[in-house]
Amino acid sequence: MGTVVHAADPQPAEPPLDSLQWAVVNSLRHPERKTPEELLEAAVRSAAVEALGPTLEFLDLFDKALAADADPEATLAKLGDSFPVGELIQLRRFLEAAAPPDDAAAIAKLIELLRAASESRRTDPARLARAAADLQSDSRGMRQRAAETLLRGGTAALPVLIDLIGQAAPPAGALEQA
């Protein structure tokens, strides 16, 4: 996958953390965060209190965790679907103002990778075809998840929906019983 985010060495001189920054950063370090999701969240939270050193540290750990992940693309897609875009933009703005240019550029690249992976996952034809098939499930929950998947697929879901419309309808009342 390669390096997504890289903290520049040496790190720029930063004033010591005040009590609020220290409390937030300390709460983010304990218990130790290990997954890409946890580390990205920690980077965002430390950036929210303008703690540059810890933000870069968490981003470096995020990069290592993502590189070690069994399926980095799936992890990026999951993060792209679930992580609030506004928080990522705030992280980018903080790094653009406070960090070396390489780090700000790396976070912009990360945001683009998250968006692209999420879009690829949402529009994956095989995933959309499974969701269309799941619309005929006996489980109400499965049908609901399938409908949400197809809705998020947007216009990419049209081919599978058109195929579904062309199929014979289930007997009247069959889905209401589930």
mmCIF file of N, CA and C in Angstrom, residues 13-72:
data_model
loop_
_atom_site.group_PDB
_atom_site.id
_atom_site.type_symbol
_atom_site.label_atom_id
_atom_site.label_comp_id
_atom_site.label_asym_id
_atom_site.label_seq_id
_atom_site.Cartn_x
_atom_site.Cartn_y
_atom_site.Cartn_z
ATOM 1 N N ALA A 13 9.640 22.451 16.320
ATOM 2 C CA ALA A 13 9.570 22.831 17.733
ATOM 3 C C ALA A 13 8.144 23.258 18.040
ATOM 4 N N GLU A 14 7.645 22.768 19.138
ATOM 5 C CA GLU A 14 6.264 23.047 19.515
ATOM 6 C C GLU A 14 6.253 23.456 20.976
ATOM 7 N N PRO A 15 5.433 24.451 21.321
ATOM 8 C CA PRO A 15 5.352 24.808 22.740
ATOM 9 C C PRO A 15 4.815 23.629 23.546
ATOM 10 N N PRO A 16 5.154 23.573 24.827
ATOM 11 C CA PRO A 16 4.649 22.463 25.645
ATOM 12 C C PRO A 16 3.118 22.479 25.689
ATOM 13 N N LEU A 17 2.559 21.305 25.891
ATOM 14 C CA LEU A 17 1.106 21.176 25.948
ATOM 15 C C LEU A 17 0.566 21.840 27.207
ATOM 16 N N ASP A 18 -0.565 22.552 27.066
ATOM 17 C CA ASP A 18 -1.217 23.101 28.254
ATOM 18 C C ASP A 18 -2.012 21.983 28.929
ATOM 19 N N SER A 19 -2.677 22.292 30.022
ATOM 20 C CA SER A 19 -3.344 21.244 30.805
ATOM 21 C C SER A 19 -4.482 20.570 30.023
ATOM 22 N N LEU A 20 -5.237 21.323 29.237
ATOM 23 C CA LEU A 20 -6.315 20.731 28.443
ATOM 24 C C LEU A 20 -5.743 19.811 27.367
ATOM 25 N N GLN A 21 -4.749 20.315 26.644
ATOM 26 C CA GLN A 21 -4.127 19.490 25.611
ATOM 27 C C GLN A 21 -3.558 18.209 26.218
ATOM 28 N N TRP A 22 -2.860 18.357 27.346
ATOM 29 C CA TRP A 22 -2.252 17.198 27.989
ATOM 30 C C TRP A 22 -3.319 16.181 28.398
ATOM 31 N N ALA A 23 -4.424 16.662 28.955
ATOM 32 C CA ALA A 23 -5.493 15.753 29.388
ATOM 33 C C ALA A 23 -6.077 14.991 28.192
ATOM 34 N N VAL A 24 -6.318 15.692 27.095
ATOM 35 C CA VAL A 24 -6.878 15.042 25.909
ATOM 36 C C VAL A 24 -5.895 14.029 25.341
ATOM 37 N N VAL A 25 -4.651 14.441 25.163
ATOM 38 C CA VAL A 25 -3.642 13.547 24.584
ATOM 39 C C VAL A 25 -3.414 12.344 25.485
ATOM 40 N N ASN A 26 -3.344 12.570 26.786
ATOM 41 C CA ASN A 26 -3.141 11.462 27.725
ATOM 42 C C ASN A 26 -4.312 10.477 27.658
ATOM 43 N N SER A 27 -5.532 10.992 27.538
ATOM 44 C CA SER A 27 -6.694 10.097 27.440
ATOM 45 C C SER A 27 -6.681 9.309 26.129
ATOM 46 N N LEU A 28 -6.062 9.869 25.103
ATOM 47 C CA LEU A 28 -5.978 9.176 23.816
ATOM 48 C C LEU A 28 -4.880 8.113 23.805
ATOM 49 N N ARG A 29 -3.886 8.295 24.648
ATOM 50 C CA ARG A 29 -2.777 7.334 24.692
ATOM 51 C C ARG A 29 -3.070 6.132 25.581
ATOM 52 N N HIS A 30 -4.006 6.274 26.498
ATOM 53 C CA HIS A 30 -4.303 5.191 27.446
ATOM 54 C C HIS A 30 -5.795 4.933 27.468
ATOM 55 N N PRO A 31 -6.267 3.772 27.115
ATOM 56 C CA PRO A 31 -5.497 2.599 26.708
ATOM 57 C C PRO A 31 -4.909 2.802 25.315
ATOM 58 N N GLU A 32 -3.867 2.046 25.045
ATOM 59 C CA GLU A 32 -3.159 2.166 23.778
ATOM 60 C C GLU A 32 -4.089 1.864 22.604
ATOM 61 N N ARG A 33 -3.992 2.685 21.599
ATOM 62 C CA ARG A 33 -4.789 2.506 20.383
ATOM 63 C C ARG A 33 -3.927 1.794 19.353
ATOM 64 N N LYS A 34 -4.522 0.796 18.706
ATOM 65 C CA LYS A 34 -3.734 -0.027 17.789
ATOM 66 C C LYS A 34 -4.310 -0.116 16.385
ATOM 67 N N THR A 35 -5.617 -0.012 16.245
ATOM 68 C CA THR A 35 -6.226 -0.189 14.924
ATOM 69 C C THR A 35 -6.176 1.124 14.138
ATOM 70 N N PRO A 36 -6.214 1.033 12.812
ATOM 71 C CA PRO A 36 -6.234 2.263 12.019
ATOM 72 C C PRO A 36 -7.392 3.192 12.411
ATOM 73 N N GLU A 37 -8.554 2.609 12.696
ATOM 74 C CA GLU A 37 -9.714 3.420 13.078
ATOM 75 C C GLU A 37 -9.436 4.201 14.358
ATOM 76 N N GLU A 38 -8.898 3.516 15.357
ATOM 77 C CA GLU A 38 -8.607 4.154 16.645
ATOM 78 C C GLU A 38 -7.529 5.222 16.498
ATOM 79 N N LEU A 39 -6.521 4.936 15.700
ATOM 80 C CA LEU A 39 -5.408 5.871 15.548
ATOM 81 C C LEU A 39 -5.814 7.110 14.754
ATOM 82 N N LEU A 40 -6.650 6.945 13.736
ATOM 83 C CA LEU A 40 -7.127 8.113 12.996
ATOM 84 C C LEU A 40 -8.002 8.981 13.893
ATOM 85 N N GLU A 41 -8.855 8.348 14.680
ATOM 86 C CA GLU A 41 -9.679 9.110 15.620
ATOM 87 C C GLU A 41 -8.800 9.856 16.619
ATOM 88 N N ALA A 42 -7.751 9.217 17.117
ATOM 89 C CA ALA A 42 -6.845 9.865 18.066
ATOM 90 C C ALA A 42 -6.144 11.057 17.415
ATOM 91 N N ALA A 43 -5.755 10.926 16.155
ATOM 92 C CA ALA A 43 -5.120 12.039 15.451
ATOM 93 C C ALA A 43 -6.088 13.210 15.323
ATOM 94 N N VAL A 44 -7.327 12.920 14.986
ATOM 95 C CA VAL A 44 -8.335 13.972 14.843
ATOM 96 C C VAL A 44 -8.585 14.661 16.183
ATOM 97 N N ARG A 45 -8.700 13.880 17.249
ATOM 98 C CA ARG A 45 -8.972 14.455 18.577
ATOM 99 C C ARG A 45 -7.791 15.291 19.075
ATOM 100 N N SER A 46 -6.566 14.830 18.832
ATOM 101 C CA SER A 46 -5.415 15.617 19.281
ATOM 102 C C SER A 46 -5.263 16.883 18.431
ATOM 103 N N ALA A 47 -5.628 16.811 17.159
ATOM 104 C CA ALA A 47 -5.600 18.010 16.323
ATOM 105 C C ALA A 47 -6.661 19.010 16.771
ATOM 106 N N ALA A 48 -7.777 18.505 17.290
ATOM 107 C CA ALA A 48 -8.856 19.394 17.747
ATOM 108 C C ALA A 48 -8.408 20.288 18.897
ATOM 109 N N VAL A 49 -7.412 19.828 19.669
ATOM 110 C CA VAL A 49 -6.882 20.662 20.758
ATOM 111 C C VAL A 49 -5.534 21.261 20.369
ATOM 112 N N GLU A 50 -5.215 21.189 19.071
ATOM 113 C CA GLU A 50 -4.011 21.784 18.491
ATOM 114 C C GLU A 50 -2.723 21.271 19.120
ATOM 115 N N ALA A 51 -2.663 19.965 19.328
ATOM 116 C CA ALA A 51 -1.453 19.315 19.835
ATOM 117 C C ALA A 51 -0.739 18.686 18.636
ATOM 118 N N LEU A 52 0.162 19.447 18.022
ATOM 119 C CA LEU A 52 0.786 19.019 16.772
ATOM 120 C C LEU A 52 1.614 17.749 16.926
ATOM 121 N N GLY A 53 2.497 17.701 17.900
ATOM 122 C CA GLY A 53 3.361 16.531 18.075
ATOM 123 C C GLY A 53 2.571 15.237 18.202
ATOM 124 N N PRO A 54 1.619 15.176 19.127
ATOM 125 C CA PRO A 54 0.809 13.961 19.241
ATOM 126 C C PRO A 54 -0.012 13.655 17.988
ATOM 127 N N THR A 55 -0.494 14.684 17.303
ATOM 128 C CA THR A 55 -1.249 14.455 16.070
ATOM 129 C C THR A 55 -0.377 13.744 15.044
ATOM 130 N N LEU A 56 0.842 14.247 14.866
ATOM 131 C CA LEU A 56 1.760 13.622 13.912
ATOM 132 C C LEU A 56 2.153 12.218 14.361
ATOM 133 N N GLU A 57 2.299 12.042 15.656
ATOM 134 C CA GLU A 57 2.628 10.714 16.202
ATOM 135 C C GLU A 57 1.504 9.718 15.897
ATOM 136 N N PHE A 58 0.259 10.120 16.158
ATOM 137 C CA PHE A 58 -0.875 9.231 15.879
ATOM 138 C C PHE A 58 -1.006 8.938 14.380
ATOM 139 N N LEU A 59 -0.729 9.928 13.544
ATOM 140 C CA LEU A 59 -0.800 9.702 12.100
ATOM 141 C C LEU A 59 0.287 8.733 11.637
ATOM 142 N N ASP A 60 1.470 8.836 12.224
ATOM 143 C CA ASP A 60 2.543 7.899 11.890
ATOM 144 C C ASP A 60 2.150 6.481 12.307
ATOM 145 N N LEU A 61 1.575 6.344 13.494
ATOM 146 C CA LEU A 61 1.110 5.031 13.956
ATOM 147 C C LEU A 61 -0.037 4.516 13.082
ATOM 148 N N PHE A 62 -0.907 5.424 12.651
ATOM 149 C CA PHE A 62 -1.992 5.062 11.734
ATOM 150 C C PHE A 62 -1.415 4.471 10.451
ATOM 151 N N ASP A 63 -0.410 5.137 9.906
ATOM 152 C CA ASP A 63 0.215 4.673 8.671
ATOM 153 C C ASP A 63 0.786 3.271 8.842
ATOM 154 N N LYS A 64 1.454 3.030 9.952
ATOM 155 C CA LYS A 64 2.031 1.705 10.217
ATOM 156 C C LYS A 64 0.936 0.653 10.398
ATOM 157 N N ALA A 65 -0.124 1.008 11.116
ATOM 158 C CA ALA A 65 -1.225 0.057 11.336
ATOM 159 C C ALA A 65 -1.933 -0.262 10.021
ATOM 160 N N LEU A 66 -2.099 0.732 9.182
ATOM 161 C CA LEU A 66 -2.750 0.507 7.889
ATOM 162 C C LEU A 66 -1.876 -0.380 7.002
ATOM 163 N N ALA A 67 -0.568 -0.147 7.025
ATOM 164 C CA ALA A 67 0.344 -0.973 6.226
ATOM 165 C C ALA A 67 0.323 -2.424 6.694
ATOM 166 N N ALA A 68 0.118 -2.642 7.993
ATOM 167 C CA ALA A 68 0.091 -3.998 8.548
ATOM 168 C C ALA A 68 -1.286 -4.647 8.439
ATOM 169 N N ASP A 69 -2.286 -3.885 8.053
ATOM 170 C CA ASP A 69 -3.657 -4.391 7.975
ATOM 171 C C ASP A 69 -3.771 -5.457 6.884
ATOM 172 N N ALA A 70 -4.595 -6.458 7.138
ATOM 173 C CA ALA A 70 -4.782 -7.548 6.172
ATOM 174 C C ALA A 70 -5.396 -7.052 4.861
ATOM 175 N N ASP A 71 -6.304 -6.083 4.937
ATOM 176 C CA ASP A 71 -6.958 -5.549 3.742
ATOM 177 C C ASP A 71 -7.058 -4.026 3.859
ATOM 178 N N PRO A 72 -5.964 -3.318 3.526
ATOM 179 C CA PRO A 72 -5.966 -1.859 3.684
ATOM 180 C C PRO A 72 -7.062 -1.160 2.884
#
